[in-house]
Each structure stands twice: as structure tokens, then as C-alpha cells.
Coordinates of C-alpha atoms in Angstrom, one line a residue:
Chain A
M15 CA 160.4 90.9 145.7
N16 CA 160.3 87.4 146.1
K17 CA 163.9 86.6 145.2
I18 CA 164.9 89.6 147.5
I19 CA 163.3 87.2 150.8
I20 CA 165.6 84.1 149.2
C21 CA 169.0 86.3 149.0
V22 CA 168.5 88.1 151.9
P23 CA 169.0 85.1 154.2
I24 CA 171.8 83.8 152.5
E25 CA 174.1 86.8 152.5
I26 CA 172.9 87.5 156.6
K27 CA 173.5 83.5 156.5
K28 CA 177.1 84.0 154.7
F29 CA 177.8 87.8 156.5
L30 CA 177.0 86.1 160.3
S31 CA 179.5 82.9 159.5
S32 CA 182.5 85.2 159.3
K33 CA 184.3 87.1 162.0
T34 CA 183.6 90.4 160.4
P35 CA 180.7 91.1 162.4
L36 CA 182.7 90.5 165.4
I37 CA 185.5 92.2 163.8
T38 CA 183.5 95.5 163.2
M39 CA 181.1 95.4 166.4
I40 CA 184.6 95.1 168.0
G41 CA 186.0 98.1 166.3
L42 CA 183.0 100.4 166.7
M43 CA 181.5 99.6 170.3
I44 CA 184.7 100.8 171.5
L45 CA 183.5 103.9 170.6
P46 CA 181.3 104.6 174.0
F47 CA 184.0 103.6 176.2
V48 CA 186.8 104.7 175.1
G49 CA 184.3 109.1 175.0
G50 CA 182.8 107.3 179.0
F51 CA 187.0 107.3 179.5
F52 CA 186.6 111.3 178.7
M53 CA 183.5 112.2 179.9
I54 CA 185.3 110.9 183.8
I55 CA 188.7 112.5 183.0
L56 CA 186.4 115.7 182.3
K57 CA 184.8 115.2 184.9
D58 CA 187.6 115.2 187.3
P59 CA 189.9 118.1 187.2
V60 CA 192.6 116.7 189.6
V61 CA 192.1 113.4 187.8
A62 CA 192.2 115.5 184.3
Q63 CA 195.9 117.1 186.0
K64 CA 197.4 113.9 186.7
M65 CA 196.2 112.5 183.1
G66 CA 198.3 114.8 181.5
I67 CA 198.6 114.6 178.1
I68 CA 194.9 112.2 177.4
S69 CA 193.2 115.2 179.6
T70 CA 194.5 117.8 176.9
K71 CA 193.4 115.5 174.0
A72 CA 190.0 115.4 175.8
Q73 CA 189.6 119.1 176.4
I74 CA 190.0 119.1 172.7
L75 CA 187.4 116.4 172.2
G76 CA 185.0 117.8 174.9
S77 CA 184.9 121.2 177.0
N78 CA 182.0 119.6 179.3
A79 CA 181.2 116.1 181.4
D80 CA 178.3 116.2 180.4
W81 CA 175.6 114.3 177.9
P82 CA 175.5 116.8 175.3
S83 CA 179.1 116.8 174.6
Y84 CA 179.3 112.9 175.4
F85 CA 177.6 112.6 172.8
S86 CA 178.7 114.7 170.2
L87 CA 181.9 112.7 170.2
L88 CA 180.1 109.6 170.3
T89 CA 178.1 111.8 167.0
Q90 CA 181.7 112.8 165.4
G91 CA 182.9 109.2 166.6
I92 CA 180.5 107.1 164.5
S93 CA 181.0 110.1 161.2
L94 CA 184.5 108.9 161.1
G95 CA 185.0 105.6 162.5
G96 CA 181.5 104.9 160.8
L97 CA 183.1 105.2 157.3
I98 CA 185.7 103.2 157.9
I99 CA 183.8 100.3 159.9
F100 CA 180.9 100.7 157.1
G101 CA 183.5 100.7 154.3
F102 CA 185.0 97.7 155.7
V103 CA 181.9 95.9 156.1
T104 CA 181.0 96.9 152.5
S105 CA 184.4 96.1 151.1
W106 CA 183.4 92.3 152.5
I107 CA 180.3 91.9 151.1
F108 CA 181.7 92.8 147.9
G109 CA 185.2 91.6 147.6
R110 CA 184.8 88.2 149.1
E111 CA 182.9 87.0 146.0
Y112 CA 186.1 88.0 144.7
S113 CA 188.8 86.9 146.7
D114 CA 186.9 83.4 147.6
R115 CA 186.1 83.0 144.0
T116 CA 182.1 82.0 144.2
I117 CA 181.4 85.2 142.5
K118 CA 181.5 82.4 139.9
D119 CA 178.3 80.8 141.8
L120 CA 176.3 84.0 141.3
L121 CA 176.4 84.8 137.9
A122 CA 174.4 82.5 136.1
L123 CA 171.4 81.7 138.8
P124 CA 167.4 81.9 137.8
I125 CA 167.9 85.1 140.3
S126 CA 168.4 88.8 138.4
R127 CA 172.4 90.1 139.7
N128 CA 170.5 92.8 140.4
T129 CA 168.7 91.2 143.2
I130 CA 172.0 89.8 144.3
V131 CA 173.5 93.4 144.8
I132 CA 170.4 95.2 146.2
S133 CA 170.0 92.0 148.5
K134 CA 174.2 92.5 149.8
F135 CA 173.0 96.0 150.2
I136 CA 170.5 95.6 152.5
V137 CA 172.5 93.5 154.1
I138 CA 175.7 96.1 155.3
F139 CA 173.0 98.7 155.9
L140 CA 171.1 96.4 158.3
W141 CA 174.2 95.5 160.3
C142 CA 175.2 99.2 159.9
M143 CA 172.2 100.5 161.2
F144 CA 172.6 97.7 164.4
L145 CA 175.9 98.8 164.9
S146 CA 175.1 102.3 165.6
I147 CA 171.6 102.1 167.2
S148 CA 174.2 99.8 169.2
V149 CA 176.9 102.6 169.7
F150 CA 173.9 104.9 170.7
L151 CA 172.3 102.2 173.1
I152 CA 175.9 101.5 175.0
G153 CA 176.5 105.5 174.8
L154 CA 172.8 105.5 176.9
F155 CA 174.6 103.4 179.5
V156 CA 177.8 104.3 179.7
G157 CA 176.3 107.9 180.4
K158 CA 174.3 106.7 182.6
I159 CA 176.8 104.9 184.6
I160 CA 178.6 107.8 184.6
G161 CA 176.3 110.2 186.2
L162 CA 176.7 112.9 183.2
P163 CA 174.5 116.0 184.5
G164 CA 172.1 117.7 181.5
W165 CA 170.2 114.7 180.6
S166 CA 166.8 115.9 179.7
L167 CA 163.6 113.7 177.4
E168 CA 163.9 117.0 175.1
F169 CA 167.9 116.5 174.5
L170 CA 167.7 112.4 174.3
F171 CA 164.9 113.1 171.2
S172 CA 167.3 115.8 170.0
S173 CA 170.5 113.5 169.7
S174 CA 168.6 110.9 168.8
I175 CA 168.0 112.4 165.7
I176 CA 171.2 114.4 164.6
F177 CA 172.7 110.5 165.8
S178 CA 170.7 108.3 163.1
I179 CA 171.0 111.2 160.5
C180 CA 175.2 111.1 160.8
S181 CA 174.9 107.4 160.8
L182 CA 172.3 107.0 158.1
L183 CA 174.7 109.7 155.8
T184 CA 177.9 107.5 156.6
I185 CA 176.1 104.3 156.1
L186 CA 175.0 105.8 152.1
L187 CA 178.5 107.0 150.8
S188 CA 179.3 102.9 151.4
T189 CA 177.9 102.2 148.1
P190 CA 180.8 103.7 145.8
V191 CA 183.0 101.2 147.9
A192 CA 181.1 98.5 147.1
F193 CA 181.7 99.3 143.5
F194 CA 185.3 100.1 144.2
A195 CA 185.5 95.9 145.6
S196 CA 184.1 94.6 142.5
F197 CA 185.8 96.9 139.9
G198 CA 189.0 95.4 141.8
R199 CA 187.9 92.6 142.5
G200 CA 188.6 91.5 146.1
Y201 CA 189.4 94.1 149.3
L202 CA 192.6 96.1 148.1
S203 CA 191.2 98.2 146.2
P204 CA 187.9 99.6 148.1
L205 CA 190.8 99.7 151.2
G206 CA 192.8 102.4 149.0
F207 CA 189.6 104.3 148.2
M208 CA 188.4 104.5 151.6
I209 CA 191.8 105.8 152.6
I210 CA 191.9 108.0 150.0
T211 CA 188.7 109.7 150.6
L212 CA 189.3 109.9 154.6
I213 CA 193.4 112.0 153.9
L214 CA 190.8 114.2 150.7
S215 CA 188.6 114.7 153.8
Q216 CA 190.7 116.2 155.8
I217 CA 192.5 118.2 152.9
V218 CA 189.0 119.2 151.3
V219 CA 187.5 120.9 154.7
A220 CA 191.0 122.3 155.9
M221 CA 190.2 124.2 152.0
G222 CA 186.5 125.5 153.3
F223 CA 185.2 123.5 150.7
G224 CA 183.9 121.0 153.2
E225 CA 180.3 120.7 153.0
F226 CA 181.1 120.2 149.1
F227 CA 183.0 117.0 149.5
P228 CA 180.4 114.1 150.5
W229 CA 182.5 112.0 152.9
S230 CA 183.2 115.3 154.6
I231 CA 179.5 116.0 155.3
P232 CA 178.6 114.0 158.1
A233 CA 181.5 114.9 159.9
L234 CA 180.7 118.7 159.4
A235 CA 176.4 117.6 160.5
S236 CA 178.5 116.1 163.1
G237 CA 179.5 119.2 165.0
I238 CA 182.9 118.4 164.7
A239 CA 184.3 122.0 162.9
G240 CA 181.7 124.2 165.3
E241 CA 178.2 124.5 165.8
E242 CA 178.2 126.7 162.9
S243 CA 179.2 124.5 160.7
A244 CA 176.7 121.4 161.7
A245 CA 173.3 122.7 159.9
L246 CA 172.7 120.1 157.4
T247 CA 172.5 122.3 153.8
N248 CA 170.4 120.6 151.3
I249 CA 173.0 121.5 149.3
S250 CA 175.3 118.7 151.3
L251 CA 172.2 116.5 151.5
S252 CA 171.7 116.1 147.7
I253 CA 175.6 115.6 147.8
V254 CA 175.3 112.9 149.5
F255 CA 172.3 110.8 148.3
L256 CA 174.0 111.0 144.9
T257 CA 176.9 109.6 145.6
S258 CA 175.1 107.2 147.1
I259 CA 173.4 106.6 143.9
I260 CA 176.3 106.3 141.7
G261 CA 177.6 103.8 143.5
L262 CA 174.4 102.2 144.1
I263 CA 173.4 102.1 140.0
S264 CA 177.6 101.8 139.3
T265 CA 177.9 98.6 141.5
I266 CA 174.1 97.2 140.2
F267 CA 175.9 97.8 136.0
W268 CA 179.1 96.4 136.7
W269 CA 177.1 93.4 138.0
R270 CA 175.4 93.5 134.8
Y271 CA 177.3 94.6 132.3
A272 CA 181.4 93.9 132.7
D273 CA 183.0 90.8 132.1
Q274 CA 183.4 88.3 134.7
D275 CA 186.8 87.0 133.6
Chain B
M26 CA 163.7 71.2 120.1
N27 CA 166.7 69.3 118.7
E28 CA 169.6 71.8 119.3
I29 CA 170.7 72.3 122.5
I30 CA 173.7 74.3 123.1
N31 CA 174.5 76.4 119.8
T32 CA 177.2 79.2 119.1
I33 CA 177.4 81.2 115.8
N34 CA 180.0 82.5 114.8
L35 CA 181.6 83.0 118.2
T36 CA 184.6 85.8 119.2
K37 CA 186.1 86.9 121.9
T38 CA 189.0 89.3 121.6
Y39 CA 191.8 91.0 124.3
G40 CA 193.7 94.2 122.9
K41 CA 194.9 92.5 119.9
T42 CA 194.4 88.6 120.8
K43 CA 191.4 86.9 119.9
A44 CA 191.6 84.6 122.9
V45 CA 188.3 82.4 121.2
N46 CA 188.0 83.0 117.2
N47 CA 184.7 82.5 114.8
I48 CA 183.4 78.6 117.1
N49 CA 180.4 77.6 115.5
L50 CA 179.3 74.8 117.5
S51 CA 175.9 72.6 117.8
V52 CA 175.3 70.5 120.1
K53 CA 172.1 68.1 120.1
K54 CA 170.2 66.9 122.9
G55 CA 171.1 64.3 125.0
E56 CA 174.7 64.5 123.8
I57 CA 178.1 64.3 125.6
F58 CA 180.0 67.0 123.9
G59 CA 184.0 67.0 124.7
F60 CA 185.5 69.6 124.0
I61 CA 189.0 69.7 124.3
G62 CA 192.1 71.6 122.9
L63 CA 195.7 72.4 125.0
N64 CA 195.2 75.0 128.4
G65 CA 194.6 78.7 126.9
A66 CA 193.4 77.3 123.9
G67 CA 190.1 79.2 124.5
K68 CA 187.6 76.6 126.0
T69 CA 187.0 78.2 129.4
T70 CA 186.6 81.5 127.2
V71 CA 183.8 80.0 124.9
I72 CA 182.3 78.2 128.6
R73 CA 182.1 81.4 130.0
M74 CA 180.5 83.4 126.9
L75 CA 177.7 80.0 126.8
L76 CA 177.1 81.3 130.8
G77 CA 176.7 85.4 130.3
M78 CA 180.2 86.0 132.2
I79 CA 181.9 87.8 129.6
S80 CA 179.7 88.7 126.5
P81 CA 181.7 87.8 123.0
T82 CA 183.0 90.3 120.9
S83 CA 180.8 89.3 117.7
G84 CA 178.5 85.9 117.4
E85 CA 176.2 84.8 119.8
C86 CA 175.4 81.7 121.4
Y87 CA 172.3 80.6 122.1
L88 CA 170.9 77.8 124.9
Q89 CA 168.3 76.1 123.6
G90 CA 166.9 78.3 121.3
K91 CA 167.8 81.5 123.7
K92 CA 169.7 83.6 123.4
V93 CA 172.1 84.2 126.2
N94 CA 172.7 87.4 127.9
A95 CA 172.7 88.0 131.4
R96 CA 169.4 89.1 131.7
N97 CA 167.7 86.5 130.6
I98 CA 167.9 84.7 133.9
D99 CA 165.0 81.7 133.3
T100 CA 167.4 80.6 131.0
W101 CA 169.7 79.5 134.3
S102 CA 167.0 77.5 135.9
D103 CA 167.5 74.9 133.4
V104 CA 171.5 74.6 133.6
G105 CA 174.8 73.7 135.6
Y106 CA 178.0 74.4 135.4
I107 CA 181.5 74.1 136.8
V108 CA 184.1 76.9 135.4
E109 CA 187.9 76.3 136.4
T110 CA 188.0 75.3 139.7
P111 CA 185.1 74.7 141.7
Y112 CA 185.3 77.4 144.8
S113 CA 182.3 77.6 147.9
Y114 CA 182.2 79.9 151.2
P115 CA 185.5 78.6 153.9
E116 CA 183.3 78.9 156.7
L117 CA 180.5 76.8 155.4
T118 CA 179.8 73.6 156.2
V119 CA 179.5 71.1 153.2
R120 CA 175.3 71.3 154.1
E121 CA 175.2 75.1 154.5
N122 CA 176.7 75.7 150.9
L123 CA 174.6 73.4 149.3
E124 CA 171.4 74.7 150.9
I125 CA 172.8 78.4 149.3
V126 CA 172.5 76.4 146.4
R127 CA 169.4 74.9 146.6
K128 CA 167.6 78.5 147.6
L129 CA 169.1 80.7 144.9
R130 CA 168.5 77.8 142.0
V131 CA 164.6 78.0 143.5
V132 CA 164.2 74.3 144.2
K133 CA 161.4 73.8 146.5
D134 CA 162.2 70.3 147.1
K135 CA 164.6 70.5 150.3
D136 CA 165.1 66.8 149.7
S137 CA 167.3 67.1 147.0
I138 CA 170.2 68.1 149.2
N139 CA 170.2 65.2 150.9
W140 CA 169.9 63.2 146.8
I141 CA 172.5 64.8 145.6
I142 CA 175.1 64.4 148.5
K143 CA 174.6 60.6 148.6
K144 CA 175.0 60.7 144.8
L145 CA 178.3 62.3 145.2
K146 CA 179.5 60.5 148.3
L147 CA 179.9 63.5 150.0
E148 CA 178.0 61.7 153.7
K149 CA 180.6 61.7 156.1
Y150 CA 181.5 65.6 155.0
E151 CA 178.2 67.3 154.9
L152 CA 178.8 68.7 158.1
K153 CA 182.2 69.5 157.7
K154 CA 183.5 73.4 157.1
V155 CA 184.7 73.7 153.2
K156 CA 188.0 75.3 154.2
H157 CA 189.0 71.7 155.8
L158 CA 188.1 69.3 152.6
S159 CA 190.5 68.0 150.9
L160 CA 190.9 68.5 146.5
G161 CA 188.8 65.9 145.7
N162 CA 186.1 67.0 148.0
A163 CA 186.3 70.5 147.4
Q164 CA 185.9 69.1 143.3
R165 CA 182.5 66.8 144.2
L166 CA 180.8 69.8 145.7
G167 CA 181.4 71.9 143.2
I168 CA 180.2 68.8 141.2
A169 CA 177.1 68.9 143.3
K170 CA 176.3 72.2 143.2
A171 CA 176.5 72.3 139.5
I172 CA 173.3 69.1 139.6
I173 CA 171.6 69.6 142.4
H174 CA 168.9 71.3 140.5
K175 CA 168.8 68.5 137.7
P176 CA 169.7 70.5 134.8
K177 CA 168.5 69.8 131.2
I178 CA 172.0 71.5 130.3
L179 CA 175.9 70.9 131.9
L180 CA 179.0 73.1 131.0
L181 CA 181.2 72.0 132.6
D182 CA 185.3 73.2 132.7
E183 CA 187.9 70.6 133.5
P184 CA 185.2 68.8 136.1
T185 CA 187.5 65.6 137.4
N186 CA 190.3 68.0 137.6
G187 CA 191.5 67.4 141.7
L188 CA 189.4 63.8 141.6
D189 CA 191.3 60.3 142.5
P190 CA 191.4 57.8 139.9
A191 CA 188.0 56.2 141.5
G192 CA 186.4 59.5 141.9
I193 CA 187.1 60.1 138.0
V194 CA 185.2 56.6 136.7
E195 CA 182.4 57.5 139.0
V196 CA 182.2 60.8 137.9
L197 CA 182.4 59.9 133.8
K198 CA 179.7 57.4 134.8
L199 CA 177.5 60.3 136.6
L200 CA 177.8 62.2 133.3
K201 CA 176.9 58.6 131.1
D202 CA 174.2 58.1 133.1
L203 CA 172.8 61.7 133.0
A204 CA 172.7 62.0 129.5
K205 CA 171.5 58.3 128.8
N206 CA 168.6 58.3 131.0
S207 CA 167.8 61.2 131.8
D208 CA 168.5 63.3 128.5
V209 CA 170.7 66.1 129.7
T210 CA 172.7 67.7 127.6
I211 CA 176.0 67.7 128.4
L212 CA 179.8 70.5 126.6
V213 CA 182.7 69.1 128.9
S214 CA 185.9 70.9 128.5
S215 CA 189.0 69.1 128.9
H216 CA 192.5 68.6 128.4
K217 CA 192.4 65.1 130.0
L218 CA 191.9 63.2 126.4
N219 CA 191.0 59.6 127.5
E220 CA 188.9 60.3 129.9
I221 CA 187.2 62.7 127.2
S222 CA 187.2 59.8 124.7
R223 CA 185.3 57.9 127.1
I224 CA 182.2 59.6 127.3
A225 CA 182.1 62.1 124.7
T226 CA 179.8 61.1 121.7
N227 CA 181.2 63.6 119.8
I228 CA 184.2 65.3 120.1
A229 CA 185.7 69.1 118.8
I230 CA 189.2 70.2 119.0
I231 CA 189.8 74.1 119.9
H232 CA 193.4 75.4 119.2
D233 CA 194.7 78.8 119.3
G234 CA 190.8 80.0 119.8
R235 CA 189.5 78.6 117.0
L236 CA 187.7 75.3 116.3
I237 CA 189.7 73.3 114.1
K238 CA 188.2 69.9 114.0
K239 CA 184.7 68.7 114.6
I240 CA 183.9 64.8 114.6
D241 CA 181.4 62.3 116.5
K242 CA 182.2 58.9 117.9
K243 CA 181.6 57.0 114.5
E244 CA 183.8 58.9 112.3
L245 CA 186.8 59.3 115.4
E246 CA 187.0 55.8 115.2
H247 CA 187.8 55.6 111.5
E248 CA 189.6 58.7 111.9
L249 CA 192.1 56.9 114.3
K250 CA 195.0 55.7 112.4
K251 CA 195.7 52.1 112.6
S252 CA 199.6 50.6 112.0
L253 CA 201.6 46.9 112.0
I254 CA 204.1 47.7 115.0
I255 CA 206.8 44.5 113.9
D256 CA 210.1 43.8 116.5
G257 CA 213.1 41.6 115.6
K258 CA 216.5 41.0 115.7
Y259 CA 217.3 42.1 112.5
K260 CA 215.4 45.6 112.2
N261 CA 217.5 47.5 109.3
E262 CA 217.0 44.4 106.7
M263 CA 213.4 43.9 107.9
K264 CA 213.0 47.5 106.8
L265 CA 214.6 46.8 103.5
I266 CA 212.6 43.7 102.9
L267 CA 208.9 45.9 103.4
S268 CA 210.1 48.7 101.2
K269 CA 211.3 46.5 98.4
A270 CA 207.5 45.1 98.8
E271 CA 206.2 48.4 99.2
Y272 CA 205.6 48.8 102.7
E273 CA 206.0 52.3 103.6
T274 CA 208.2 51.4 106.9
N275 CA 209.6 53.9 109.4
T276 CA 211.0 53.1 112.8
I277 CA 209.9 54.5 116.0
A278 CA 210.3 54.6 119.9
I279 CA 208.0 52.9 122.3
E280 CA 207.1 52.0 125.6
N281 CA 206.9 48.0 126.4
S282 CA 207.3 47.1 130.5
N283 CA 208.4 50.2 131.4
E284 CA 211.4 49.8 128.6
K285 CA 212.1 51.8 125.7
L286 CA 211.5 49.8 122.9
S287 CA 212.4 51.1 119.1
V288 CA 210.0 49.0 116.8
L289 CA 208.8 49.0 112.7
Q290 CA 205.5 50.8 112.5
V291 CA 203.7 49.8 108.9
H292 CA 201.2 52.1 108.1
N293 CA 199.6 50.2 104.6
E294 CA 196.3 49.4 105.0
D295 CA 197.1 45.8 103.9
A296 CA 199.5 45.0 106.5
V297 CA 197.1 46.2 109.2
N298 CA 194.5 44.2 107.2
N299 CA 196.4 41.2 107.0
P300 CA 199.1 41.3 109.4
E301 CA 199.9 37.7 108.7
K302 CA 200.9 38.3 104.8
I303 CA 203.8 40.5 107.0
A304 CA 205.3 37.9 108.7
T305 CA 205.2 35.2 105.7
L306 CA 207.3 37.4 104.0
L307 CA 209.5 37.9 106.5
V308 CA 209.8 34.2 107.4
N309 CA 210.6 33.4 104.6
N310 CA 213.4 35.9 103.3
G311 CA 214.8 34.5 107.3
Y312 CA 214.3 37.4 109.6
P313 CA 211.1 36.1 111.8
P314 CA 209.5 38.7 113.8
R315 CA 209.4 38.9 117.4
M316 CA 206.0 41.2 118.0
L317 CA 203.8 42.1 115.1
K318 CA 200.7 44.7 117.2
V319 CA 197.8 46.5 115.2
Q320 CA 198.4 49.5 117.7
K321 CA 195.6 52.4 117.3
E322 CA 196.3 56.0 117.8
D323 CA 194.6 57.2 120.5
L324 CA 192.8 60.2 121.4
E325 CA 195.7 62.0 122.5
E326 CA 197.9 60.9 119.8
Y327 CA 195.0 62.0 117.2
F328 CA 194.1 65.3 119.2
L329 CA 198.2 66.1 118.2
R330 CA 198.3 65.0 115.3
A331 CA 195.0 67.1 114.3
I332 CA 196.9 70.2 115.7
D333 CA 200.2 69.4 114.1
E334 CA 197.8 69.4 111.0
F335 CA 196.9 72.5 111.5
G336 CA 199.7 73.8 111.7
G337 CA 200.5 74.7 115.1
G338 CA 201.6 71.5 116.6
L339 CA 204.0 71.2 119.2
K340 CA 206.1 67.8 117.2

């Protein structure tokens, strides 16, 4: 435990000194503003008509200009965009040690490799949670500025729970990315892995098996495929947890047992 | 505990290639063990195995009597190392990088950073980001990271790479000082043989993954072949006279003031120990020598001879 307390601030320092926090922040903060932009279009039918293609897209994404539609949009955004952004954070935190060849300095220390891997995951979790909370809070701010109808404390409570669950599930799916960053010794393999999971998730959902494919589950839970698919089954939840645990354990095992040439 | 670094039948195989083949090493406390070999001979692989970075295919490594294992984390408190070119976090400064290592090494004394910065003469660069450092200063930082926790064992793979001549002298002096005054046991690999010969108390030659020679400094002095170099106007006649007197003579090329010179070389102990006898012999026969010089083989020549005798020579 003591050694985790030593390692986490080190990982935070390394992470915050890089450009990754800024890039991922900008990448995800676009979400509430784009959502807000669609809401403005939907709110004013005259403007919507003049906007042509944009209004058509906005109609698809959210049928009404109100708080539930706006937060549904944000939740879908964090489920899909999060897979990319959280995956990017993970691939950087693990992959940079290989790309910058600093991994050698982490392998023969009086601190176990498990502690270093877990510290990295803690930083990934903290940063991704921070990003998610920021999207939520900025979403609230943008919604208030636009003056969306349908606000209530009950709504705030229910939407924050769905948003948190979807964010958490997406963050949990980052652990396999860490394994691919370690296995592939850099950024390329995890980025390739992320792209493949995104493509596969589309195909699997189209085939009707989305609730069994870990990378489709957060998006389905956000209601992207309609209200009826939004309810999470225990099986879907277990699949995400199991995937996350497999990613975590395989990363720890890789750091501990694989030859680090 | 006298034996600090120890390997028993250490072997590492990649597919059908034996990168390291049955290596037995034993380094005692306070020794500077020079580990020399050509590029790709297996030096780095041995060091990586000693650090638990790669697992041996067979055989074992021990540090201070404890078997090397990635799980045996206590082993690493007393070990400092450099494996190939040292790298640091480029977006952090020299001081920040050292601060990270200090914490990861669980060194409580915060002043150790100032101490090591001064020791490695990094004062001018301590607030500079690593990505802006020269190769030599990045190497100094690597050495600083290896010794910030004052380890009892140093495993250094080509530690003088990228250093300028003054830097090389400083680092070699530092290593010698650590071994002599702090009883630090050092295993240092290099292909720069003359540098190693300046500090090593023992030398091992590795070739094609095999340990082909282990020798201490005193033995090395005896093993370095001496010969008598003779130059004169009439080399063929001189060679004939020497051969008649049963001196084994051959002609070699040497460099003298940037000029290639063809000279005679005699290996006989009698000639090497009594060059005046050769001078008298040649003068009496009417072929006085222009130059007589007893020359000792350097480590580079010794190394090439060793791998040549082993059967894998470059000559």
C-alpha cells in the first residue's frame, strides 16, 4: 500500500507533464458543446430548416430539444467517444514506457512491477473519471445556458446514474488496451486494437448480439439503439467486468513474466 | 558474503540461437569485473538476466547469494544499473527525473539528488528538460540514476557510450573510487577494451554467447605477449641473420607517427629480455638496427588473439 502511495503521484506527475491530458480533455470536452449545438438547432425549427443536413442529423440523434434528449446524447457520446479517448489515455500511459524506452528503469526496483502496473491503472481511472465528470458538469452548464426544458431533481438523479454507469463501464474496458500496449511495446498495437473493437462492436450490434460483446455494452446501455435495449442485463455487466479483469491480470502477468528485451 | 555476483550454467536461447551459452561467472566484493565482447556477443543478455528482465532458458543467477527473480524485489535495493543506452522521461527536467528515481528507489534522503547532481557535474543542466540534453549529458544522467541510491552492486552495460574523453576519464575514476573506497562490486560490459583495462580487476571475454576467457589483472599482465620490434635499412638480411641465430622472426606493419612502417618482430623470450644481444648480433654482422623496441600486446590485441584461438576470430 505504501508503495502505491509512492507510485501514484509519480505516474500523475509523468502524465500531467505530457500533452495527453490536454489532448484528451479537448477531445472529450467537444461533446457537451456539440450536443448543445444540436439542441439549439432542434429548439428553433426555422434555424433547423435553414441548416439542412445538420438538422437532419440532429433529428436522428435526439428527437426533442430537452434535458432528457440532451443527456441521452451525452451518455451515448461518452460511451462511444470514451472508448477512443480512455483507450488513448491507457495506450499512452503504458505504451510511452516502451516508446521512450524508460521501461528498463521500472523493472528492477524495490517496488514490485504489480504495484507499478496498478498505479498506472489508478491514474487512468482517476483521469477518465475526471474527464467524465467534467463532461457531465459542462453538460449541465451548457443545458442551462441554452435553457432546455424538462429539468427536475429527479431527472438529474436518474440521468447522472445512467451517465456514471456508462462512463464506468467504458473506463473498465481500458484494461485490455494496456495489455496490448505492453505486448506490442508501444502505441500502435493498442490503437489498432481499439479500432478493431469499435468496428466489431458495430457489426455485432447489427447482428443482434451486442449485449454479449463487451465493447458494445456501454453504448447499448446509453440507449443508442433505443430505450428497450438500454436495460443492462446481469450477463452484460458480468461480461464487461470479466473483460476488465482479464485485461488487468494479463497486463500484470505480462509485466511480471514476459521477457522484457 | 564474498561472492556478490554469481551465475551458474546461465543459458538463454532464442529459437535455435543460443544468445548465452552456459556462462559461469563469479564476482567478488569490491571487484571491477570487465565483461568484454563484440557487439551481439551476449553481454547485454547476461546483464538483463542478472536484472531479472529476461528469464534464463536454463541456469541461475545470484546477487548477494539470493536467486534473481522478478518477485524478489528486496534484491534490487542494492543494485544500480544501466542497460544499453539510458533513457529518461523527455518532458521532465534532469532534477525531476532524478526525483522520480529517488522515490522509486525508496531513498528517504532528499539531499541525495543534490549529491548526485554534483558528483556527475549536472548542475548546469538540472533544470533542463531531458529532451534538450546532449548524448553525453543524457549518459551522465543515466549513471546518476544508477548510483543515486548508493548501491552495493553496479551492473553497467557500456556506461561510457556517448561521453567525451574528459567524461570517460571522470566516469572511470568514479567507478574505481566506488569499488576501492565504498566496496561496490561492479560488473561493467564494454567493447572499448582499453577503457576496461584501465579499471578492471578481472576480465572475462564473451564470444558468441560463450565465456572464452576469465583472467585477473595480474595474470593478464603475464599473458599479454611481449615482442621485440626491430627496424633497419636491410630488413631481409637482418631477418636472415636472426633466423640463423634461431630467433623466430616475422615482418609486421606498425603505425609510427601516422606512417605505416614495415618492421621485424621477434617473440623469443631471450630477445625480449635482452634486446642489447640482438643489437650486438646485428651490428657485428654489419646491419645495425635503426630502432629496437620492446612492445607489449594491448588488451585489444589480446582480445582478438583470444577469440582467434577460440576459433571465431576476425583476423
